[in-house]
Coordinates of C-alpha atoms in Angstrom, one line a residue:
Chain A
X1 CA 89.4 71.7 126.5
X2 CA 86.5 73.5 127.5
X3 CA 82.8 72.3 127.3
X4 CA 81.8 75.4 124.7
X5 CA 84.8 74.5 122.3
X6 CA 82.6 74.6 119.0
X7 CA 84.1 74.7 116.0
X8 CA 81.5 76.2 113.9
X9 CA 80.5 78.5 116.5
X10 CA 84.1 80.0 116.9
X11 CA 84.4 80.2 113.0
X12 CA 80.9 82.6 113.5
X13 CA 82.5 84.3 115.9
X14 CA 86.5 84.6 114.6
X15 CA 84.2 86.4 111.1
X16 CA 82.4 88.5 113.8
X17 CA 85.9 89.8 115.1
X18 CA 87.3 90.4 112.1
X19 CA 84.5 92.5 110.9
X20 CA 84.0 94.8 114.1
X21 CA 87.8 95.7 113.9
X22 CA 86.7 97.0 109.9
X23 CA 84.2 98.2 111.2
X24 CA 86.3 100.2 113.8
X25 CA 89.2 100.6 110.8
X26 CA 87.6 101.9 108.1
X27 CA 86.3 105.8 109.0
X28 CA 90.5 106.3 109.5
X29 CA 91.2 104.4 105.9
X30 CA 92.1 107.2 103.4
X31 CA 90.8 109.5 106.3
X32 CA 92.5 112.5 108.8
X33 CA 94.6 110.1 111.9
X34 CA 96.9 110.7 114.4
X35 CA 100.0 109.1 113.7
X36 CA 103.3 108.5 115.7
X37 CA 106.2 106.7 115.2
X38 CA 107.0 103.8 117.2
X39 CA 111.0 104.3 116.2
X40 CA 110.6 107.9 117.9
X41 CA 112.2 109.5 114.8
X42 CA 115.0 107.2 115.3
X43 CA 115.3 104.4 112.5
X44 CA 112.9 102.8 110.1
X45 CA 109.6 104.3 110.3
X46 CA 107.2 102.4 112.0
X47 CA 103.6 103.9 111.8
X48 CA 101.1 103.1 114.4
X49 CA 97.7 104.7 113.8
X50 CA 94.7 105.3 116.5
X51 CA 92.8 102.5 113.8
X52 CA 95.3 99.9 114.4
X53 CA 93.9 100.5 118.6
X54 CA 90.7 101.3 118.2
X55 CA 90.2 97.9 115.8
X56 CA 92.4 95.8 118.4
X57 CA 89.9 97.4 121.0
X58 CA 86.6 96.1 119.0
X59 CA 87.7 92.7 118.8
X60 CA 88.7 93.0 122.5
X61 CA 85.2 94.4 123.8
X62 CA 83.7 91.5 121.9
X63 CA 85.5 88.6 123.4
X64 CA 84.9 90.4 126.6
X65 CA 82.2 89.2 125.7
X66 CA 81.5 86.1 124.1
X67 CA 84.7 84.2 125.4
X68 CA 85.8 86.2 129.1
X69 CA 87.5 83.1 130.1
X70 CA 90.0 83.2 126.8
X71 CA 93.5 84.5 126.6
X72 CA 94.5 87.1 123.9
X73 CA 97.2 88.6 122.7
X74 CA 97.1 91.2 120.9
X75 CA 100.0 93.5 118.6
X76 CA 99.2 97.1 120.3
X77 CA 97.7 96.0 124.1
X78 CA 99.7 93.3 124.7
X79 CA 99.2 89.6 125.9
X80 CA 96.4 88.5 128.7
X81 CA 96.0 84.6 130.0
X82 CA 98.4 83.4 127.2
X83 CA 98.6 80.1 128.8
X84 CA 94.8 79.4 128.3
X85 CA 94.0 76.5 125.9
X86 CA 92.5 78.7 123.9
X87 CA 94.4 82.1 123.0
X88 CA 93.0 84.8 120.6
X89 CA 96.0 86.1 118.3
X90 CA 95.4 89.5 116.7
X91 CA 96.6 91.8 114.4
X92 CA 94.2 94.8 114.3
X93 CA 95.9 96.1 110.9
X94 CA 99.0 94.2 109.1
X95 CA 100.4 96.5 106.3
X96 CA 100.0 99.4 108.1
X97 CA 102.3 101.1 105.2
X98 CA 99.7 100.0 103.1
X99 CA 97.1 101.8 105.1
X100 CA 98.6 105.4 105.3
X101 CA 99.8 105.1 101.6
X102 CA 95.9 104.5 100.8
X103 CA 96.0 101.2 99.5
X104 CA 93.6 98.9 100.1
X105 CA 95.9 95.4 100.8
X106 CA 96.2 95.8 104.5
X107 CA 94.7 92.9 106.7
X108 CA 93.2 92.1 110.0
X109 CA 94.2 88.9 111.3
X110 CA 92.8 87.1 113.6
X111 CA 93.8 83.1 114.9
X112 CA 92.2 81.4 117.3
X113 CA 95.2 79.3 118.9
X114 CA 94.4 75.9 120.7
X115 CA 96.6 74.5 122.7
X116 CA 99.7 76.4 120.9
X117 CA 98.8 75.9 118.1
X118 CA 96.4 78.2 115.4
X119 CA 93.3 76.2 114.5
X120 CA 91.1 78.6 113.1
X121 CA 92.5 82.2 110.7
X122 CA 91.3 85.4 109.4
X123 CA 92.5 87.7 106.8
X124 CA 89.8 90.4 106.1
X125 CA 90.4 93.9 104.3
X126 CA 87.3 95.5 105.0
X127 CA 87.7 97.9 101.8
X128 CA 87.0 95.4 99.8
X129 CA 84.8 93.6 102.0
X130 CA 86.6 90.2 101.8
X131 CA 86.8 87.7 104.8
X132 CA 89.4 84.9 104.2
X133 CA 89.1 82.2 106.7
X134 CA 90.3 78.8 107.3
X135 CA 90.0 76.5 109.6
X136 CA 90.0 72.1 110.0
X137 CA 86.6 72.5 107.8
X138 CA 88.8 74.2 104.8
X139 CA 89.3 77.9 103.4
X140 CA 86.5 80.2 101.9
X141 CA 86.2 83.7 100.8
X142 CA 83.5 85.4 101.7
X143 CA 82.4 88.8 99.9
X144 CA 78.8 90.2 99.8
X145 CA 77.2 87.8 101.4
X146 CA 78.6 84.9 99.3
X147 CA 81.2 82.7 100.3
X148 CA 83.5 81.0 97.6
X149 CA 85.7 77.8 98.4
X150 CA 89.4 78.3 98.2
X151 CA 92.1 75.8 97.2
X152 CA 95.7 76.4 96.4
X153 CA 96.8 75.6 92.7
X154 CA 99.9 73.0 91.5
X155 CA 103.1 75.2 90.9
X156 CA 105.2 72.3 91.3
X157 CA 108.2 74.1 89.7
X158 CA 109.7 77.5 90.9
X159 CA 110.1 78.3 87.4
X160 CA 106.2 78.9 87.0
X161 CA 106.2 80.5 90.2
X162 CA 104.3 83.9 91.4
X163 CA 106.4 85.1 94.6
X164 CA 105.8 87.6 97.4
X165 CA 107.7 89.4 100.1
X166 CA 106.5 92.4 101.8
X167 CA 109.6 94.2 101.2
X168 CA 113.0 92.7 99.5
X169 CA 114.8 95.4 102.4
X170 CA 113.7 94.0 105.4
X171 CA 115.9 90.8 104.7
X172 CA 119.0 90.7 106.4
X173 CA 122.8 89.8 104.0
X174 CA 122.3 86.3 103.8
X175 CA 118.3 86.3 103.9
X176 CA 118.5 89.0 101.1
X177 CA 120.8 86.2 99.1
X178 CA 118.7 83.9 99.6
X179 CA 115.5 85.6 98.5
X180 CA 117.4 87.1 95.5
X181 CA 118.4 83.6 94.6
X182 CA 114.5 82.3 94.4
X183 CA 113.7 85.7 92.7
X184 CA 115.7 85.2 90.1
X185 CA 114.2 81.9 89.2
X186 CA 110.8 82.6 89.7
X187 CA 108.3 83.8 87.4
X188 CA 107.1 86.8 88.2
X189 CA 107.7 88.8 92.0
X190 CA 105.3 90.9 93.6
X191 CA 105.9 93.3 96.6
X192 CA 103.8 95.3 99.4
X193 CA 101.1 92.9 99.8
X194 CA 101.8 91.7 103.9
X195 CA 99.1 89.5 104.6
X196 CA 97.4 89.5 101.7
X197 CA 99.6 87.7 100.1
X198 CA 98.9 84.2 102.1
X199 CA 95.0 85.3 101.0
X200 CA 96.4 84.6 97.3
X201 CA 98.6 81.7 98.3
X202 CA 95.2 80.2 99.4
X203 CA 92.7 81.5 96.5
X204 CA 95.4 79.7 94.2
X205 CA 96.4 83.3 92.2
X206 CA 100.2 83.1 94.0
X207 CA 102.3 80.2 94.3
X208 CA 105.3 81.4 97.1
X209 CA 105.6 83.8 99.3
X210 CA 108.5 84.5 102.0
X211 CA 109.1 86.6 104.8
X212 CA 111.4 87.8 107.7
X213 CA 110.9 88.9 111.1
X214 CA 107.2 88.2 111.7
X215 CA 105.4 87.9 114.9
X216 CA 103.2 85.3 115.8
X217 CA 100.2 88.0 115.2
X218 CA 101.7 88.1 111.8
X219 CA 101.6 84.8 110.7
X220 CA 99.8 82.5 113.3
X221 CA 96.3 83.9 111.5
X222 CA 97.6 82.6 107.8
X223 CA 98.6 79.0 109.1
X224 CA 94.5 77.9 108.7
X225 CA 93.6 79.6 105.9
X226 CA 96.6 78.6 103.7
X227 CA 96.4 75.1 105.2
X228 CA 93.0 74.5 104.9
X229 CA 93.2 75.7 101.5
X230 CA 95.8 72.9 100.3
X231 CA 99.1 74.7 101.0
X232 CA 101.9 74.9 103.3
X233 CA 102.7 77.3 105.9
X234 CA 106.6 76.4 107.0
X235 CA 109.7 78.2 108.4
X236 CA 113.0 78.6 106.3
X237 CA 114.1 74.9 107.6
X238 CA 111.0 73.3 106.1
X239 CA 109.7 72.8 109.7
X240 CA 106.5 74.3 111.9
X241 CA 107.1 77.9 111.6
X242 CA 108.0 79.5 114.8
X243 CA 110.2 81.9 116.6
X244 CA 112.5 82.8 114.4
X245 CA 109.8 84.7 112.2
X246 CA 111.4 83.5 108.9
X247 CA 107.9 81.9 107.2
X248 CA 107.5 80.4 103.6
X249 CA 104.1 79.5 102.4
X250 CA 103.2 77.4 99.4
X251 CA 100.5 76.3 97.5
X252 CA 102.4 73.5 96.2
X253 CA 105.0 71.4 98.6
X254 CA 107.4 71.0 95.7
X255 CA 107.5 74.6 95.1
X256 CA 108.1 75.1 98.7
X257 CA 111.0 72.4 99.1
X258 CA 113.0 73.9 95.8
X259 CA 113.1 77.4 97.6
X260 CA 114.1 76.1 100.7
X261 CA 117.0 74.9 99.1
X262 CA 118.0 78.9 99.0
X263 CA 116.0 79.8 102.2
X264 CA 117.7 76.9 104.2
X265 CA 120.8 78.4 104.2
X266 CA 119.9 81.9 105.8
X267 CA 117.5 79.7 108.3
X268 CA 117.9 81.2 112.2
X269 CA 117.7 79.2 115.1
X270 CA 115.2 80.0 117.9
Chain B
X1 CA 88.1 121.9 67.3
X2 CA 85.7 119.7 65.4
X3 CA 82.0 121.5 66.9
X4 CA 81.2 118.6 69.0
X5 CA 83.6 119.1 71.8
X6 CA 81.8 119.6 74.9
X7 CA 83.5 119.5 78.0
X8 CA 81.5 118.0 80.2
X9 CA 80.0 115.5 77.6
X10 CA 83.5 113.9 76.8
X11 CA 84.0 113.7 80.5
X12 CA 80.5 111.5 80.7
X13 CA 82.1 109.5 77.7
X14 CA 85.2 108.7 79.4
X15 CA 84.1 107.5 82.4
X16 CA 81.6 105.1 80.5
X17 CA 84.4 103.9 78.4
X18 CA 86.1 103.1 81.6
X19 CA 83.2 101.3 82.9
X20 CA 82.9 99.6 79.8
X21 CA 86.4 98.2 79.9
X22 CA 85.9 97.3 83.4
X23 CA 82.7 95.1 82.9
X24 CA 84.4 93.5 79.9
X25 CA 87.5 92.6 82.4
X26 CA 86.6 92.0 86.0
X27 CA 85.1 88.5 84.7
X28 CA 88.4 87.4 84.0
X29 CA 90.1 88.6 87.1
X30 CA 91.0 85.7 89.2
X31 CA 89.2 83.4 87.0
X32 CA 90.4 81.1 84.0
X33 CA 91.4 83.2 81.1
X34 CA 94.3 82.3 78.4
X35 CA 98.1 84.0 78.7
X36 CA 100.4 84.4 76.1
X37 CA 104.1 85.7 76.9
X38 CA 104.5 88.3 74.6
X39 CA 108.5 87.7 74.8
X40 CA 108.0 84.2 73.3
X41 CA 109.4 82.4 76.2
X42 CA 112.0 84.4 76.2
X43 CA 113.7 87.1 78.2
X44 CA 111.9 88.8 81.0
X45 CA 107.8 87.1 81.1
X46 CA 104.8 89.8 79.6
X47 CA 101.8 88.6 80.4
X48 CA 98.6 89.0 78.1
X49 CA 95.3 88.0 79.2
X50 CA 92.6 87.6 77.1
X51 CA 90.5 90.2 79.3
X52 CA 93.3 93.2 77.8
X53 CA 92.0 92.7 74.6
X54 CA 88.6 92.1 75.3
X55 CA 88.8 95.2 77.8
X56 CA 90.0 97.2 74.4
X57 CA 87.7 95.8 71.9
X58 CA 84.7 97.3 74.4
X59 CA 86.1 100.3 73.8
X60 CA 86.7 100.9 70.4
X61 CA 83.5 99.5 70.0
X62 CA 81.8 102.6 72.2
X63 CA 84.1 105.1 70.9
X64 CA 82.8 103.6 67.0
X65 CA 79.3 104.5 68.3
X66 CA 79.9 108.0 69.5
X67 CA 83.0 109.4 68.8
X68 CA 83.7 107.8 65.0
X69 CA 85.6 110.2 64.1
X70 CA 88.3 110.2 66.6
X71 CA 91.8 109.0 66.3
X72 CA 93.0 106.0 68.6
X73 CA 95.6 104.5 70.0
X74 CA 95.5 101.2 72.1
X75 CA 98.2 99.2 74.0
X76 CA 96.7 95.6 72.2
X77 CA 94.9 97.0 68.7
X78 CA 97.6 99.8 67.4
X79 CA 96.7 103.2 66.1
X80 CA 94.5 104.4 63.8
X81 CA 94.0 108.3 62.9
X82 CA 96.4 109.5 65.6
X83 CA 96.8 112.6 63.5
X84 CA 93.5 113.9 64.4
X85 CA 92.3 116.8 66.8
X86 CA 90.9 114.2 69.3
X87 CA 92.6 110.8 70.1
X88 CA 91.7 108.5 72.7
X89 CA 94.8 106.9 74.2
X90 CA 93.8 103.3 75.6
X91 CA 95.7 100.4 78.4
X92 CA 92.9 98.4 78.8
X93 CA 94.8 96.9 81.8
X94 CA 97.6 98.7 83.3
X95 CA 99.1 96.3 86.0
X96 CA 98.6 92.9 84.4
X97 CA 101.5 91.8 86.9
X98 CA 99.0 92.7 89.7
X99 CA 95.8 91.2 87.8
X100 CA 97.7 87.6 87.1
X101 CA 98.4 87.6 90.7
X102 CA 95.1 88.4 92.2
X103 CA 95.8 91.7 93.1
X104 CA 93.0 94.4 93.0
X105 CA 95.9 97.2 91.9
X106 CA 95.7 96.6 88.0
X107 CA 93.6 99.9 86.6
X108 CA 92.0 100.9 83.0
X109 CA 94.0 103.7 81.8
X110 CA 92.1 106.2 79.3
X111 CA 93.6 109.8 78.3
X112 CA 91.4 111.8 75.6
X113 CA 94.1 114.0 74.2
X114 CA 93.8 117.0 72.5
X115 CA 95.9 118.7 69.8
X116 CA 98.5 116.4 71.1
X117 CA 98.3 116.9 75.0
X118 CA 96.1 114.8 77.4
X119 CA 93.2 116.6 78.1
X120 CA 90.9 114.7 80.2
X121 CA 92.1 111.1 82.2
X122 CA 90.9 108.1 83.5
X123 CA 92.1 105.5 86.3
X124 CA 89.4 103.1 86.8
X125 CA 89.8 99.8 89.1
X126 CA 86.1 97.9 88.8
X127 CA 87.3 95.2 91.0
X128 CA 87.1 98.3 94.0
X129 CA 84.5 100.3 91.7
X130 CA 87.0 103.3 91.9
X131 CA 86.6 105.6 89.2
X132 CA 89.3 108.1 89.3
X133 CA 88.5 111.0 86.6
X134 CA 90.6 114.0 86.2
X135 CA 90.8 117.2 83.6
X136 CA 90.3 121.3 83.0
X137 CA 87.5 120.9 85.8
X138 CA 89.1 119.7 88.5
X139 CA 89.7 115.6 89.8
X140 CA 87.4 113.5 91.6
X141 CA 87.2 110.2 92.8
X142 CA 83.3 108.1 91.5
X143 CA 82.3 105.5 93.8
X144 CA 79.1 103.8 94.4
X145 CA 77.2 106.7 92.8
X146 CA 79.0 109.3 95.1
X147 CA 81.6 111.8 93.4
X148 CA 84.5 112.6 96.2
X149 CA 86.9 115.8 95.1
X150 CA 90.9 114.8 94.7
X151 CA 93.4 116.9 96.0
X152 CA 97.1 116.0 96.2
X153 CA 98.5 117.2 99.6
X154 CA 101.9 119.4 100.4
X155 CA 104.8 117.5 101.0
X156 CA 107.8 119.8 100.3
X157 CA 110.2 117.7 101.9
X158 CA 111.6 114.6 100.3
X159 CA 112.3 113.2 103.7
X160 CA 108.1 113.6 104.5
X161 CA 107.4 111.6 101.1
X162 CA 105.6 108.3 100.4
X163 CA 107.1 107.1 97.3
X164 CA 106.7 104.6 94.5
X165 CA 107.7 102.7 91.5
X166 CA 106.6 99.7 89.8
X167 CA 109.6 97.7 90.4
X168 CA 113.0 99.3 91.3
X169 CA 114.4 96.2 89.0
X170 CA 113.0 98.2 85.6
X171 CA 115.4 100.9 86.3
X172 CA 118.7 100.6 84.2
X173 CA 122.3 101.4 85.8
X174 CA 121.9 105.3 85.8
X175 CA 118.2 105.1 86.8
X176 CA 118.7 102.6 89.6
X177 CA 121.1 105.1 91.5
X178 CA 119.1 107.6 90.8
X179 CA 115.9 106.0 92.1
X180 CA 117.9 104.7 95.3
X181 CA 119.0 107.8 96.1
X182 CA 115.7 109.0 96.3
X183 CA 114.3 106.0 98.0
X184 CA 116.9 106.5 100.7
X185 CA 115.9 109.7 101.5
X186 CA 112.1 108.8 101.5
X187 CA 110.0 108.4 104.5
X188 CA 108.5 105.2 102.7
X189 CA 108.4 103.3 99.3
X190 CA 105.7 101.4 97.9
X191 CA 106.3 98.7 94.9
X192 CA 104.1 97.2 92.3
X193 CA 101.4 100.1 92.0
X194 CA 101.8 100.5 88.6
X195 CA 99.3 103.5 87.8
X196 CA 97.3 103.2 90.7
X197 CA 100.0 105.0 92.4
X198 CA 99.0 108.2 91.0
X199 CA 95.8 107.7 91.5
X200 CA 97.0 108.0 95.4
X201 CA 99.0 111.4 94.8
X202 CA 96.2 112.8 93.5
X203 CA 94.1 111.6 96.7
X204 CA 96.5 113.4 98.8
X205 CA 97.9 109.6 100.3
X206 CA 101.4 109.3 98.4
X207 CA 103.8 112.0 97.2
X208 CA 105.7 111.1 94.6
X209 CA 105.9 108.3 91.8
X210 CA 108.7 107.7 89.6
X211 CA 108.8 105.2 86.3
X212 CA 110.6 104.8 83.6
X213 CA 110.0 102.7 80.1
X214 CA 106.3 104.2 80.1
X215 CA 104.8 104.2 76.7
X216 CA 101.8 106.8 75.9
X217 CA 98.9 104.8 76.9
X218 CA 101.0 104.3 80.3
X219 CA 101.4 108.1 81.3
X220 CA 99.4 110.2 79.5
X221 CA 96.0 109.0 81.4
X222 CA 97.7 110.1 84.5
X223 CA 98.5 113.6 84.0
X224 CA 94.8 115.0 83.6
X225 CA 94.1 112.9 87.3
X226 CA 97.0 114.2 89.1
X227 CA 97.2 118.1 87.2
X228 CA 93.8 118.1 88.3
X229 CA 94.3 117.1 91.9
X230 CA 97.1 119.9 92.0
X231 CA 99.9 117.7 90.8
X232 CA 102.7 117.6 88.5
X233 CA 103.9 115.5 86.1
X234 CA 107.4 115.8 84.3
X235 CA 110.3 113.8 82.4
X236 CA 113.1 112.8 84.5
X237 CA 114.5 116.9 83.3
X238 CA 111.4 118.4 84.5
X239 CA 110.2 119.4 81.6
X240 CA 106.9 117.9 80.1
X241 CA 106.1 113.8 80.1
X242 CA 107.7 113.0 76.9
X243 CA 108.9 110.0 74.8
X244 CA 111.8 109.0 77.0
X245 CA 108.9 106.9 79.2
X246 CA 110.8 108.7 82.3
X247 CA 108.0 110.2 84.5
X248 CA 107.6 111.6 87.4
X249 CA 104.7 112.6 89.4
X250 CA 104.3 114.7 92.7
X251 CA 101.6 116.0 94.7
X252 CA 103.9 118.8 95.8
X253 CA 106.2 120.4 92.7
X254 CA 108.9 121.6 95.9
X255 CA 109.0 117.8 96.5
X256 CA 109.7 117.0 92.9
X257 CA 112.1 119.4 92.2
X258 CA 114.4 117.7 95.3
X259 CA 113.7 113.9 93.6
X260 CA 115.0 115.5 90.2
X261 CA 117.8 116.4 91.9
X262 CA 119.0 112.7 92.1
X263 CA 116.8 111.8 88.9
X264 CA 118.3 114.5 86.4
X265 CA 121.6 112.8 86.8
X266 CA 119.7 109.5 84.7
X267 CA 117.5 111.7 82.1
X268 CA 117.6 110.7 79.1
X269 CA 117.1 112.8 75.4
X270 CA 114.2 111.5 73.1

């Protein structure tokens, strides 16, 4: 592990990233942006904005840097010195639906992976000026200035549960079943939110949320701020999420396990 | 027309009802506040939160100071004089879904309606500071002192839309098809908006919302924001927002008139 490997100085600095790709966001939110379709017309439509580059591109310049020797990968330009010890994991803008529909619930999210696995996390939505980060010294939320300790709530029943997904359609047949199946005995369900979800996971406003199909830039980020918040981050086996993209996050173990008992049975292997 | 309506005066008023509601509210939002189920434990959950009410009471209690005369009728505290030439139409909190779960999407939804018809509107989110004011003058959005003009954009293509609906699970039978064949032919679908949705077709960023089960206090708020941005707002026959609670709002009417298509086939008659 290298001699600079400073926790609080990397938490400084993972805050610093995830405000300069805001910074580099925000003019485009609600503004005039090219946009093109990564499908080519062909399929789902899969927006791709000049923010979601020009943010990865801030965070970029700035490791440049601060950290030169670090790997990175990075959604739109790709991985760089993955094998490092320590790896920068970015997601300039998750919920880019969210962003050209005007809403303000789309995320950057950066991790800071050591040695494969994400130590320190992001989630910031520069609209509303939040910063949710998390790391082995806990979870805050910090908002003009302030900075407000986070920590999970008990939901040890899925009955009492608040759930997420992104998007009930992006589950495939037996995923779809066995979301429906935890919907139906959950309290309330809530929809759209991407990453911001995990945020509310860790604040203790939402107990569950599930997902399909995510890439490590989409859910490495959430592992330390919903862990060091109290909760779980796990894929659909009840194991270290991973490859197959299929994450469930928890605020409340128990709550987690009687999901899985659905989830388990539309779990993928790597 | 009792002598005392002035335009612009009653346009001041409703925007400092709005704020009103929202500084008797945004204490509560992701904080401790009681819930009642309105259902009784039964059936599907209706959350209440203290904040509604307390959001209401601020209200009436303005309204008692400068308009006493006035009709009203509120989502928690009934009616009272809804005969008269001026009634002011209150949701203290549209999107209590959202605000239980943390989510910055729940609005204040004011209408000051006029011989029966909403005249002037209000969607105000106090969490963001977004102040979204439509009527005879025009739309705009207020934010940190600064007044930004609405306009909804064209979109007469169905297939170029950004839709939404609360949740496609409030539809019945008829409406459910209806809705999903609109949502198939939609570039994009949003969920769990409630009226902040059309708050974004009158900023130009979605194209068409569609709802059913709305009561007064739900839809009448709207029309003033989106009319003014350009907009439309119609039953599920295309004829004017009625009692059926089945709305639908476009930026574009061409747009509209295609969804209605789908959505005339699950109107129903008051």
């Amino acid at each position: 592990m290298p001699s600079t490997f400073d926790i609080p100085a990397l938490e400084d600095l993972i805050i610093a990233l995830a405000r300069a790709a805001g910074e580099a966001a925000l003019p485009y939110f609600r503004g005039e942006y090219a946009q093109e379709d990564k499908s080519g017309g062909k399929g789902r439509f899969d927006p791709v904005t000049e923010a979601d580059r020009n943010a990865e591109a801030a965070v970029r310049k700035l490791l440049a840097e601060h950290r030169p020797d670090d790997g990175i990968i990075g959604e739109e330009y790709g991985a760089w010195r993955e094998g490092t010890d320590l790896v920068w994991v970015i997601d300039p803008i998750d919920g880019t639906r969210a962003f050209i529909s005007g809403l303000p619930l789309w995320c950057t999210l950066i991790a800071l992976r050591v040695e494969g696995r994400p130590l320190l996390g992001v989630i910031s939505q520069p609209y509303l000026g939040e910063v949710f980060v998390g790391g082995p010294s806990g979870s805050r939320l910090i908002r003009g200035g302030e900075a407000q300790r986070l920590r999970v709530r008990p939901c040890p029943m899925l009955t009492d549960a608040v759930i997420s997904t992104t998007d009930p359609k992006l589950f495939d047949g037996a995923e779809a079943g066995a979301f429906e199946q935890v919907r139906a005995a959950a309290r309330l369900a809530r929809y759209g939110c991407d990453a911001y979800a995990y945020a509310m996971v860790a604040m203790g406003r939402m107990d569950l949320v599930m997902e399909t199909s995510l890439k490590p830039w989409d859910w490495e980020p959430l592992v330390p701020v919903v862990e060091g918040a109290g909760g779980v981050v796990a894929n659909w086996k009840g194991g270290r999420p991973d490859y197959t993209g299929q994450i469930a996050a928890a605020g409340d173990r128990a709550c987690l396990d009687e999901a899985l008992v659905a989830l388990k049975r539309a779990a993928k292997t790597i």
